[in-house]
Structures are given as C-alpha cells and as structure tokens.
Coordinates of N, CA and C in Angstrom, one line a residue:
Chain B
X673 N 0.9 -1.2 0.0 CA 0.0 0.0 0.0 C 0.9 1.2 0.0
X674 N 0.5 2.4 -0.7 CA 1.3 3.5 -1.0 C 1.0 4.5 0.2
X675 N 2.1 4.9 0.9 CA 1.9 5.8 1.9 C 3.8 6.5 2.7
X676 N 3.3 6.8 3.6 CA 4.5 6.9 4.5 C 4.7 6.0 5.5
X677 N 6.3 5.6 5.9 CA 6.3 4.8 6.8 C 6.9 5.7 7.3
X678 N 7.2 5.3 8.7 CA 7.8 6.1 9.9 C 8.6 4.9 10.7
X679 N 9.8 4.9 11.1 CA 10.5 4.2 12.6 C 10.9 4.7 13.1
X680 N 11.0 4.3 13.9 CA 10.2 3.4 14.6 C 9.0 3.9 15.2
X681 N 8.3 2.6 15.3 CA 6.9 3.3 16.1 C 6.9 3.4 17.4
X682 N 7.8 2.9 18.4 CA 7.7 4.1 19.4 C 9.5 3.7 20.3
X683 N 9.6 4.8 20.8 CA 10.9 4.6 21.6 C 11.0 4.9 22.7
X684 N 12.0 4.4 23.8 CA 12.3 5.2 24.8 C 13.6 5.0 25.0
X685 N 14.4 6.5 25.3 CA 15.7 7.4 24.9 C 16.5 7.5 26.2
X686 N 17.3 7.7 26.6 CA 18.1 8.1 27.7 C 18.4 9.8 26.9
X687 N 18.1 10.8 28.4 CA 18.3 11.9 28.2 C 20.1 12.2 27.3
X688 N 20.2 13.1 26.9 CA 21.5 13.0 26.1 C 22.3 12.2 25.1
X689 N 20.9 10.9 24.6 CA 21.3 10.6 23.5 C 21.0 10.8 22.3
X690 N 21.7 10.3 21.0 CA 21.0 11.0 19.8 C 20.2 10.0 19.0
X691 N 19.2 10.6 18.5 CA 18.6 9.4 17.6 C 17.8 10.1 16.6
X692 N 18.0 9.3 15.5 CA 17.3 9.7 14.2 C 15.5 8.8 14.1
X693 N 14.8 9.6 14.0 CA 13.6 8.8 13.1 C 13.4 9.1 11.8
X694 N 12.8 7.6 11.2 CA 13.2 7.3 10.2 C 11.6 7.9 9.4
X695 N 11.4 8.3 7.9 CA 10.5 8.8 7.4 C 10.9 8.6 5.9
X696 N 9.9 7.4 5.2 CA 10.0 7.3 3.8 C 9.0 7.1 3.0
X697 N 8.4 8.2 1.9 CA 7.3 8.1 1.3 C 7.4 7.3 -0.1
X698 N 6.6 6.7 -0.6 CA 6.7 6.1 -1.7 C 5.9 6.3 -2.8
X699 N 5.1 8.0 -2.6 CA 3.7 8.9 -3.4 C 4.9 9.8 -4.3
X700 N 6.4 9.8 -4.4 CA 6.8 11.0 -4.9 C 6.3 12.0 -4.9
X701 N 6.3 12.4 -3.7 CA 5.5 13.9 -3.1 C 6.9 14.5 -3.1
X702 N 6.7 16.1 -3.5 CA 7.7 16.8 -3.5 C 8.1 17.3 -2.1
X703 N 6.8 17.6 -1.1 CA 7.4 18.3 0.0 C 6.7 17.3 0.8
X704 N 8.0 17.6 2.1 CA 7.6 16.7 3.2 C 8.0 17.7 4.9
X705 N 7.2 16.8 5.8 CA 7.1 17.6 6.8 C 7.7 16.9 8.1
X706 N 7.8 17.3 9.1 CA 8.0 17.1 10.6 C 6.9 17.4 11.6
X707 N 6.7 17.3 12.2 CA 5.6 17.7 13.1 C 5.8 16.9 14.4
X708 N 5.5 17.5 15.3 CA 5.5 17.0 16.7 C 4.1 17.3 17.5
X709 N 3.2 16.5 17.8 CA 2.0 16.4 18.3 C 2.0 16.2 20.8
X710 N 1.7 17.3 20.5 CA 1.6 17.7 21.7 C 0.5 17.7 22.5
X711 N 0.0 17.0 23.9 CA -1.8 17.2 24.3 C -1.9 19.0 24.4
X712 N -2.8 19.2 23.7 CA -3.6 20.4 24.1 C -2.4 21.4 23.3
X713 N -1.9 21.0 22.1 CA -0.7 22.0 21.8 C -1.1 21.9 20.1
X714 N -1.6 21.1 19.5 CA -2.1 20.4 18.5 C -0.8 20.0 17.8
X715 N -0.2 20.3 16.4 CA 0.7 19.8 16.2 C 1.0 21.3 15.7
X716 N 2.8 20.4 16.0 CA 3.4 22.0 15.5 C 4.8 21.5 14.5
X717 N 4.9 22.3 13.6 CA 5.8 21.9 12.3 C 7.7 22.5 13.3
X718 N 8.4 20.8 12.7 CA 9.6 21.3 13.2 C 10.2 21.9 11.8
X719 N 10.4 20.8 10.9 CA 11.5 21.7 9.5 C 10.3 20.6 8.8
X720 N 10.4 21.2 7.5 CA 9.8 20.9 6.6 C 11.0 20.9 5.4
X721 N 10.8 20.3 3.9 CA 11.2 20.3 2.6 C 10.7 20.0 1.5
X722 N 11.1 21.2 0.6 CA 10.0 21.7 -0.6 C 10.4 20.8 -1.7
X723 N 11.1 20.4 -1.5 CA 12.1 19.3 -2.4 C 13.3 19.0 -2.1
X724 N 13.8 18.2 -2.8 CA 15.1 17.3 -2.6 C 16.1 18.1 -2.5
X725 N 16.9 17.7 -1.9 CA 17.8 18.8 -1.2 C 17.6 20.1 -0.6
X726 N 16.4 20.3 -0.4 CA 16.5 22.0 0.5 C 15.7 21.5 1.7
X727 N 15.8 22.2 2.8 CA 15.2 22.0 3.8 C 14.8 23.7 4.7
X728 N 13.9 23.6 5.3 CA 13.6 24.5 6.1 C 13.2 24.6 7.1
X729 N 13.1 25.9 8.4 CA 12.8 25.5 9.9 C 11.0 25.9 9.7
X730 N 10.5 25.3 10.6 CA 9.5 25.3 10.8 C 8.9 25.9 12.4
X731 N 8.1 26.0 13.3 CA 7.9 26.6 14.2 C 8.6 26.5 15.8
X732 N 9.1 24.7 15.6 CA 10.1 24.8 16.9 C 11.2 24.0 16.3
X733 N 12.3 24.0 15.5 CA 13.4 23.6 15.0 C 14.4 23.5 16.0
X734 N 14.4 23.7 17.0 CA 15.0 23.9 18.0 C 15.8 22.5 18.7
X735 N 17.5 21.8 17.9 CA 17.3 20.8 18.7 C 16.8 19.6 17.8
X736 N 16.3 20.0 17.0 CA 16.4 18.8 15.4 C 17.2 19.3 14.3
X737 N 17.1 18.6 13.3 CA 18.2 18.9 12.3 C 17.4 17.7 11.1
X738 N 17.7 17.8 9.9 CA 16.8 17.1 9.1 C 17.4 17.3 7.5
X739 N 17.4 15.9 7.0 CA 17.9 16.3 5.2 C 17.1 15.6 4.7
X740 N 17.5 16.2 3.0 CA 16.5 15.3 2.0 C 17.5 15.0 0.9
X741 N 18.0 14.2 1.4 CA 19.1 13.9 -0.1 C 18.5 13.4 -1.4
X742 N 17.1 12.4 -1.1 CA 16.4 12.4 -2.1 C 15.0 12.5 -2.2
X743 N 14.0 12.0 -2.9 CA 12.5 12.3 -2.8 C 12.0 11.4 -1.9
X744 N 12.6 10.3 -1.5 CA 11.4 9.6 -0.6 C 11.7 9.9 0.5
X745 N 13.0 10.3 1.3 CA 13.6 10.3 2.3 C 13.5 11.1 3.4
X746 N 13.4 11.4 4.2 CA 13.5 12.6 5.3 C 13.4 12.8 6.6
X747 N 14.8 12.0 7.0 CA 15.0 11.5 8.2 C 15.1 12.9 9.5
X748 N 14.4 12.4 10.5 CA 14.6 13.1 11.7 C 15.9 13.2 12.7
X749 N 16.8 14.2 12.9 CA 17.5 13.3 14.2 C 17.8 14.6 15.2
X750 N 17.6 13.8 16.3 CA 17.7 14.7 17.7 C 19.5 14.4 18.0
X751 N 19.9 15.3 18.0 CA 21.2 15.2 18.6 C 21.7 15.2 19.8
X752 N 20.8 15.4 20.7 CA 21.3 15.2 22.3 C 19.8 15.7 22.9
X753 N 19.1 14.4 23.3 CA 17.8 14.3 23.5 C 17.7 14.9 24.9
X754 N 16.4 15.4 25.0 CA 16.4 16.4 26.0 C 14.9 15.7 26.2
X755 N 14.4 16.0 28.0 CA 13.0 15.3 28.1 C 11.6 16.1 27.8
X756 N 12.3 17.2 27.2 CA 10.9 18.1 26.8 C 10.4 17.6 25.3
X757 N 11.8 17.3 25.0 CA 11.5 16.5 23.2 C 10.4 15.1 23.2
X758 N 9.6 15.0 24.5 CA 9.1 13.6 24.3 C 7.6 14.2 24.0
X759 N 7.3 13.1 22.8 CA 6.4 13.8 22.1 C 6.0 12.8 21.1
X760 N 5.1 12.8 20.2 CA 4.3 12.0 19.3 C 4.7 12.7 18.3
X761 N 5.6 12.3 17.2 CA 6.0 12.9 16.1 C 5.3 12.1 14.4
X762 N 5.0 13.1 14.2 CA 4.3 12.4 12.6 C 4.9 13.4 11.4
X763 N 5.3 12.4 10.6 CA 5.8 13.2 9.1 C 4.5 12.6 8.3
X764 N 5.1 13.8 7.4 CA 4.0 13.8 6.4 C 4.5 14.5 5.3
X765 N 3.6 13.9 3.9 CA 4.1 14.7 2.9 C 2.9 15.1 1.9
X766 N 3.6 15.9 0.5 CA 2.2 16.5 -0.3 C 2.5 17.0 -2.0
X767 N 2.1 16.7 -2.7 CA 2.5 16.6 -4.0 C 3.3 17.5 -4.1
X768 N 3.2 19.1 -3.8 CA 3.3 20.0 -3.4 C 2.8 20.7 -1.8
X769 N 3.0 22.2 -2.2 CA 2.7 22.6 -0.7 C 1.4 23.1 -0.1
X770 N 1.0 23.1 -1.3 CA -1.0 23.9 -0.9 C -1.7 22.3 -1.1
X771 N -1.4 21.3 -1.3 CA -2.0 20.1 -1.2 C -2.2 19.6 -0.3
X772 N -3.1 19.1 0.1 CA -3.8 18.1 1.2 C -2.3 17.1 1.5
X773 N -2.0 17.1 3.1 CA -0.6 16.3 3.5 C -1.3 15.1 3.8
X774 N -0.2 13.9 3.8 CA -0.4 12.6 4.1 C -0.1 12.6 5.0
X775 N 0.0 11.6 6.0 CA 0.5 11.1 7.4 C 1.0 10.2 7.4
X776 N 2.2 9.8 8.2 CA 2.6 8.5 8.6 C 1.8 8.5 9.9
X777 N 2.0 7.0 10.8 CA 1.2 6.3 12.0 C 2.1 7.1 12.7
X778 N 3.0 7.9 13.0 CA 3.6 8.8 14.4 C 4.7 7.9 14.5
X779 N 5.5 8.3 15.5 CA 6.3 7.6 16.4 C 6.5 8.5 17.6
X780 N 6.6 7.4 18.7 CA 5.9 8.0 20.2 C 7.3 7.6 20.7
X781 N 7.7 9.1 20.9 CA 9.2 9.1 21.9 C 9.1 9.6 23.5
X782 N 9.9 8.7 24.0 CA 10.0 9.3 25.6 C 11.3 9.3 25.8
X783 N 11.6 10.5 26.4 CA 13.1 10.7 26.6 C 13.2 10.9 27.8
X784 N 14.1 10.2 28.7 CA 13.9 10.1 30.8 C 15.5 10.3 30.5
Chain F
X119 N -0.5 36.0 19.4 CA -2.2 35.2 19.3 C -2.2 34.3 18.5
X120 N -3.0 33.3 18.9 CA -3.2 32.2 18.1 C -3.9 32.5 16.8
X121 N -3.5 32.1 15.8 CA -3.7 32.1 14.3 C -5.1 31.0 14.1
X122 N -5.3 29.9 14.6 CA -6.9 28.9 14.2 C -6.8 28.4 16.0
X123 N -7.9 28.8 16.0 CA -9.2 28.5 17.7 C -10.1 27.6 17.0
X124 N -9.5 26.6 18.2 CA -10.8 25.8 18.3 C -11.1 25.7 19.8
X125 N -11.7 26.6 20.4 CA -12.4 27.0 21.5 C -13.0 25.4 22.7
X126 N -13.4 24.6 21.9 CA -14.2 23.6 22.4 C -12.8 22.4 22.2
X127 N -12.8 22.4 23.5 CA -11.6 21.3 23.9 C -12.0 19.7 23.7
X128 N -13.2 19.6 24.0 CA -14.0 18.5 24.4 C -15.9 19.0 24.3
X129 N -16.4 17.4 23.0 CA -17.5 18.0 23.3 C -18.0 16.6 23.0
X130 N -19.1 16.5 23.7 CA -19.9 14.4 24.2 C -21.1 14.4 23.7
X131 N -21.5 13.9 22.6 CA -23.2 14.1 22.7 C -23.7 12.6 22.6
X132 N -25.0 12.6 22.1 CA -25.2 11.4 22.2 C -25.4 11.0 20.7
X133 N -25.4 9.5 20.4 CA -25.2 9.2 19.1 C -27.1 9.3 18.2
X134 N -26.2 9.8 17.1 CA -27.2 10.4 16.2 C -27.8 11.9 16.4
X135 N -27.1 12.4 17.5 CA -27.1 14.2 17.6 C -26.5 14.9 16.5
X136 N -27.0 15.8 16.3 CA -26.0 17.0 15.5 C -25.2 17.3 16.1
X137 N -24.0 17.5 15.9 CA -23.0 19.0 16.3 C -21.7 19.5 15.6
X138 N -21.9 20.8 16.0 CA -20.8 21.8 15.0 C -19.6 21.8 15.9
X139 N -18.3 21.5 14.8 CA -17.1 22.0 15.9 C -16.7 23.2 15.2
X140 N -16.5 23.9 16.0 CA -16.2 25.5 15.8 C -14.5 25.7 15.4
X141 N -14.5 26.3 14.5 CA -12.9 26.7 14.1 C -13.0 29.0 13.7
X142 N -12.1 28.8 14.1 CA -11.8 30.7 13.9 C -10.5 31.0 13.7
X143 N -9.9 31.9 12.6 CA -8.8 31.9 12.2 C -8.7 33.2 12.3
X144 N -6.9 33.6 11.9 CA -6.8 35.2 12.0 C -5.8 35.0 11.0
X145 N -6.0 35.6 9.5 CA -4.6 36.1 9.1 C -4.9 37.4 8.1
X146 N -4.3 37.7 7.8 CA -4.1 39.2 6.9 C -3.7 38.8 5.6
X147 N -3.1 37.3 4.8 CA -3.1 37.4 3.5 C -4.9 37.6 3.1
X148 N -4.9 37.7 1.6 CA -6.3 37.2 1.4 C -6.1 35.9 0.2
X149 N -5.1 35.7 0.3 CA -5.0 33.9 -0.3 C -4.5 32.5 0.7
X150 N -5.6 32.3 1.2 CA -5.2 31.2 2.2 C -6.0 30.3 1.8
X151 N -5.7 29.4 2.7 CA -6.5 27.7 2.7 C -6.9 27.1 3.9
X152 N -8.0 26.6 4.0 CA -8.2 25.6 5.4 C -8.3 24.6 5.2
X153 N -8.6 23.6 6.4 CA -8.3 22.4 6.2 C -8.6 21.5 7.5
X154 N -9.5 20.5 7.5 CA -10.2 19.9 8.4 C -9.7 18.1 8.1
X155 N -8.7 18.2 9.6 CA -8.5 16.3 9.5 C -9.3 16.1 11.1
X156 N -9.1 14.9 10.7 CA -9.5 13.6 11.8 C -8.6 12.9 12.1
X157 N -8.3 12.6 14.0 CA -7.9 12.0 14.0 C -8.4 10.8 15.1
X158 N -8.8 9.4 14.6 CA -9.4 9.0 15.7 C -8.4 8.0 16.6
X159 N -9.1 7.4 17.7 CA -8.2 6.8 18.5 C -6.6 6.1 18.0
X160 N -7.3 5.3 16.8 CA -6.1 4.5 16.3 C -4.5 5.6 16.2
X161 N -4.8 6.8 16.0 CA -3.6 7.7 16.0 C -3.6 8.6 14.9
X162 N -3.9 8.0 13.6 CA -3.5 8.8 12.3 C -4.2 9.1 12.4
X163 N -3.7 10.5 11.2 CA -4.3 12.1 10.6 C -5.5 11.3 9.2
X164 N -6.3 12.3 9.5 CA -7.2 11.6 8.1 C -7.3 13.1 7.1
X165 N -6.9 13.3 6.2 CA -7.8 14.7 5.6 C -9.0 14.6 5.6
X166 N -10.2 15.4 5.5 CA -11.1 15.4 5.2 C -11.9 16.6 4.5
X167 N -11.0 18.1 4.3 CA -11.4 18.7 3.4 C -10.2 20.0 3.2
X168 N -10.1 20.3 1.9 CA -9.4 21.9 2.2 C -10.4 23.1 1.3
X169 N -10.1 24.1 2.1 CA -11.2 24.8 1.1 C -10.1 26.6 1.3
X170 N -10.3 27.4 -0.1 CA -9.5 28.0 -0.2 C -10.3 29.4 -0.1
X171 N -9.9 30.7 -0.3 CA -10.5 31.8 0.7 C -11.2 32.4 -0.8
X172 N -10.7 32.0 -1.4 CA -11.8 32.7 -2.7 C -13.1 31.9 -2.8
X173 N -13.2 30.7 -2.0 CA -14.3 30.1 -2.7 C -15.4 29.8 -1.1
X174 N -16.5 30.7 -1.2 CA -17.0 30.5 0.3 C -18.1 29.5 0.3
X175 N -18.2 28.8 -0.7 CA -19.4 27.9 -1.0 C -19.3 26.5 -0.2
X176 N -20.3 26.7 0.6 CA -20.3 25.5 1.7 C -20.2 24.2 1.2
X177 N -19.9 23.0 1.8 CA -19.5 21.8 1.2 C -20.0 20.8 2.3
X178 N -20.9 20.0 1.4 CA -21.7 18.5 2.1 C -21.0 17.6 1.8
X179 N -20.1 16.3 2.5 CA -20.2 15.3 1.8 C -20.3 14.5 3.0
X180 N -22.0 13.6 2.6 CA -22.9 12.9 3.4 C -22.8 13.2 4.6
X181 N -22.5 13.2 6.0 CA -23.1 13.4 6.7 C -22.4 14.5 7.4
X182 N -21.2 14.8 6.7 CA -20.4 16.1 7.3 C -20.8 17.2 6.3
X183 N -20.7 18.4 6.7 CA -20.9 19.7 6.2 C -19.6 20.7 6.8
X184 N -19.5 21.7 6.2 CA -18.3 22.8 6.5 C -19.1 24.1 6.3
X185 N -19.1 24.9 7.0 CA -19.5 26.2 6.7 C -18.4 27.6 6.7
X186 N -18.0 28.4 5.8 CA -17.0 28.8 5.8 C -17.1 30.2 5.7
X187 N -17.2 31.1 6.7 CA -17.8 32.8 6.5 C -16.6 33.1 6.6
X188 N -16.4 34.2 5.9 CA -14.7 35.0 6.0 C -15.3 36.0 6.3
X189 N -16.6 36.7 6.5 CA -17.1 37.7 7.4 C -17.1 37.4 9.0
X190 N -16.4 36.2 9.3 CA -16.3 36.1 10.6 C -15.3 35.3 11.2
X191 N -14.6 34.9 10.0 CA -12.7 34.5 9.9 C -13.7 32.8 10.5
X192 N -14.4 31.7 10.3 CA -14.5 31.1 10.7 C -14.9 30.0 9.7
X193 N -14.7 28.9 9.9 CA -14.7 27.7 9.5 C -15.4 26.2 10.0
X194 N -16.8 26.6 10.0 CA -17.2 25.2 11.0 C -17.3 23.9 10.3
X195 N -17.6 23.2 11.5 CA -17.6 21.4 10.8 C -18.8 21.4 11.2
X196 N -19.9 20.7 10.5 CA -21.0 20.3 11.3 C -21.3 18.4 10.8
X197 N -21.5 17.5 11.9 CA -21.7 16.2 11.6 C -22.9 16.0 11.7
X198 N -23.8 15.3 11.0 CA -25.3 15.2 11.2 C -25.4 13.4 11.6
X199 N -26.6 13.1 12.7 CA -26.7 12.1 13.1 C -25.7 11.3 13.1
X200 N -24.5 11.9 14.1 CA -23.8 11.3 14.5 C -23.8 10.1 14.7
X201 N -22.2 9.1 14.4 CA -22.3 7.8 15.0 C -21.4 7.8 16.0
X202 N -21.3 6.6 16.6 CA -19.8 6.1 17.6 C -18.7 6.5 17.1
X203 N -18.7 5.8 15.6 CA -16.9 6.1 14.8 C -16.8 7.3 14.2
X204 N -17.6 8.3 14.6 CA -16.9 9.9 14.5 C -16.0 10.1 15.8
X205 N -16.5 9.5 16.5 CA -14.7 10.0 18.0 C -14.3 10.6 17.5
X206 N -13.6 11.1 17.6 CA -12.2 11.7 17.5 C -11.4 12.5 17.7
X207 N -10.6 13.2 17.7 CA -9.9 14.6 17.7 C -9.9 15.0 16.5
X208 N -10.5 16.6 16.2 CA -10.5 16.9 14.9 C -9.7 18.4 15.2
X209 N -9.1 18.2 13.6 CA -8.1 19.8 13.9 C -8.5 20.4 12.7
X210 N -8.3 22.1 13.3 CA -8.4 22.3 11.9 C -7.4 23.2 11.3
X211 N -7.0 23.7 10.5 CA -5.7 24.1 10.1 C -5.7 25.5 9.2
X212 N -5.3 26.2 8.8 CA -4.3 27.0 8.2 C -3.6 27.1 7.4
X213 N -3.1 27.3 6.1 CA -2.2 27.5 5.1 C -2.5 29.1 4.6
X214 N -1.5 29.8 4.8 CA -1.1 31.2 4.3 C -0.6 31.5 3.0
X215 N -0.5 31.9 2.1 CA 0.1 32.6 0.7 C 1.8 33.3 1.6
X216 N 1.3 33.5 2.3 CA 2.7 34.4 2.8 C 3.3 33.9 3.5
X217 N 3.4 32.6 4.1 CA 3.9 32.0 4.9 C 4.3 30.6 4.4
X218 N 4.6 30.6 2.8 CA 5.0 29.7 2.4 C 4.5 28.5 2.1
X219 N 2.5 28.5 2.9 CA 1.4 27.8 2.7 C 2.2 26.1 3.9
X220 N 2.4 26.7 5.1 CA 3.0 25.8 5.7 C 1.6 26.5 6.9
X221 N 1.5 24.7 7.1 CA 0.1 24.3 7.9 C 0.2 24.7 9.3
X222 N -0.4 25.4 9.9 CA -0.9 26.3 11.3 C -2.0 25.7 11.9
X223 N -2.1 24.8 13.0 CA -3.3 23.8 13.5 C -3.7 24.5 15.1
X224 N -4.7 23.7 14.6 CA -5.4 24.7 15.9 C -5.3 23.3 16.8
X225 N -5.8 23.5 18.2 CA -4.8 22.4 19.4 C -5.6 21.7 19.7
X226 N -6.8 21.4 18.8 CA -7.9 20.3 18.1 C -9.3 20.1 19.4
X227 N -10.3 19.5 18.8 CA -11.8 19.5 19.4 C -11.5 17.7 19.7
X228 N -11.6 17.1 20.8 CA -11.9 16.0 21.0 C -13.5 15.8 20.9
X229 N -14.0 15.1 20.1 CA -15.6 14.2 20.0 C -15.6 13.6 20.7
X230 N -16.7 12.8 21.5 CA -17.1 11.7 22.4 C -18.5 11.6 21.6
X231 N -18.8 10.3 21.1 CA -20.0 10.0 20.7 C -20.6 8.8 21.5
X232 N -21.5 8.9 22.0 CA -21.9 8.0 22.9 C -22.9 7.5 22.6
X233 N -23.4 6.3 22.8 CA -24.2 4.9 21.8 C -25.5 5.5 22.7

C-alpha cells in the first residue's frame, strides 16, 4: 500500500542521546514535513522540505536537524535528547505545498 | 495570538445528535487555505477537506458539512446524526500565501460519541 512509513513506532531514549527517526514516502511527493504532536498543543511543524535537497525551519526547529538527499527520504534526528522532546512525532508529505498532507502512523518518543 | 481557535476542547453528545465543531482563524493574507483532518483513536491524521479563501461555498459530503464565512474568519464542521466512529480529535488548520502555505493547526476539538 502507497503511503509513508515512519520508525520506529515508538521509543524510549536516555536523556542526552541521539537518535534519528526514520520517514519514507513512496507517493513521490515533492514536499515533506515534521511535526511534533503535543496534548492540548495540536501539532506543531519542526522543518519541513519543498524538495530534494532544501530543507527549512518550521515553528520549533529547536534541537532537530533534518535532510533530504532524495524524494522519498526525510530522516529526523535529535542530537542530544532532552525530556521536553518527548512527544508524538508524525511526518507527512504532499505533491506539493497547498496540497492536502499525508501522514505516517507517528512515532511515540520518551526521553527520561 | 493564536492564528486557528478551536475554542471547544472536548464535546460528548449522544449518538445520532448533531454538532458543530467550531474553528476561527486570523490572518491578513487574502489567499489562504483551510483544512479539516480527523484524528481517531487508532492515532493517524485523516484529511477530510481543504477549502480555499476565494471560494465560500459550503461543502456536504454525506453526513459532514463545513460552513465557511470569512465575514467572521471562521470555519465550521457540522456532523449530522452522529455515530460512535466519528470520535475523535478533529483539527483544523491554516495554510497562508505568505507563509509559504505551511500548515498552522489549531490544538484540536476532542468528540465523544456516545451509543
């Protein structure tokens, strides 16, 4: 089935380590997203990319970092996990950018 | 200030009720977009509609409706005769002309439909 996958589907981290989550679409959608899903916070965009190779910050970029070396790709990684970063993260992508976004299933991080 | 309100944190009715979830937005382009997902228990985002600022013509499909006044920056959802598997957390969202058309969500309406 054509969609986004995400990994892992859920983790738990030791404060100050790093880890990447993983995000790979198979719609050849040009732009893809980050997002981090918060209670009562709704979701909020970390970096986003409009296409392959560019990337950009999004509303809390703070503390992630993210590439797109190619179209399906667009890995997440925290560089030194902190416990505020624990959070329900979902990528997502969209033919373009005024287009209705897809979703992957999340991945549910806890960082102690 | 928040850019899309959705005022109603939580709303329970009983099944086969009507109800509207309320959305209100603020921006200053005049080419934007909204946008109404679902998300039920299982976890994932569902789309369910986008509608863009030039076009205010309300939209049915079967038992959901949207009403869209830009004389009052607002965006409702209305579900008619609710079932059980409407649950959900529904958000509703934002895309700007000037902001790169990068999605602005409101901190979503939890449903409770009750049998």
């Amino acid at each position: 089935t054509a969609g986004i996958t995400q990994a892992p589907t859920s983790q738990i981290l030791a404060a100050g380590r790093s880890m990447t989550l993983r995000c790979t679409q198979d719609m050849r959608h040009n732009a893809m997203y980050w997002y981090r899903q918060d209670l009562g916070l709704g979701l909020r965009l970390i970096h986003y990319s409009n296409t392959a190779g560019t990337t950009g910050k999004g509303e809390v970029p703070d503390g992630y970092s993210v590439s797109r070396a190619n179209t399906d790709d667009f890995p997440l990684t925290l560089a030194s996990a902190v416990p505020s970063q624990t959070s329900v993260y979902f990528c997502a992508s969209s033919e373009e950018g005024l287009q209705p976004q897809h979703f992957g299933d999340g991945t549910r991080l806890s960082i102690l | 200030a928040q850019k899309v309100t959705q005022a109603q944190t939580e709303i329970s009715v009983v099944e086969k009720e009507d109800v509207t979830l309320d959305c209100v937005y603020e921006t200053r382009d005049t080419t934007y977009y909204l946008f109404w997902y679902k998300q039920p228990p299982s976890g994932e985002l569902v789309f369910l509609i986008r509608r863009n600022s030039f076009d205010e013509q309300n939209e049915i499909s079967g038992r959901y409706s949207w009403n869209f006044q830009k004389s009052t920056s607002s965006f409702n959802f209305t579900i008619t005769a609710s079932q059980v598997v409407d649950s959900a957390v529904y958000f509703c969202a934002l895309s700007e002309a000037n902001s790169n058309y990068q999605l602005i969500w409101g901190a979503g309406t939890k449903l409770i439909i009750k049998p």
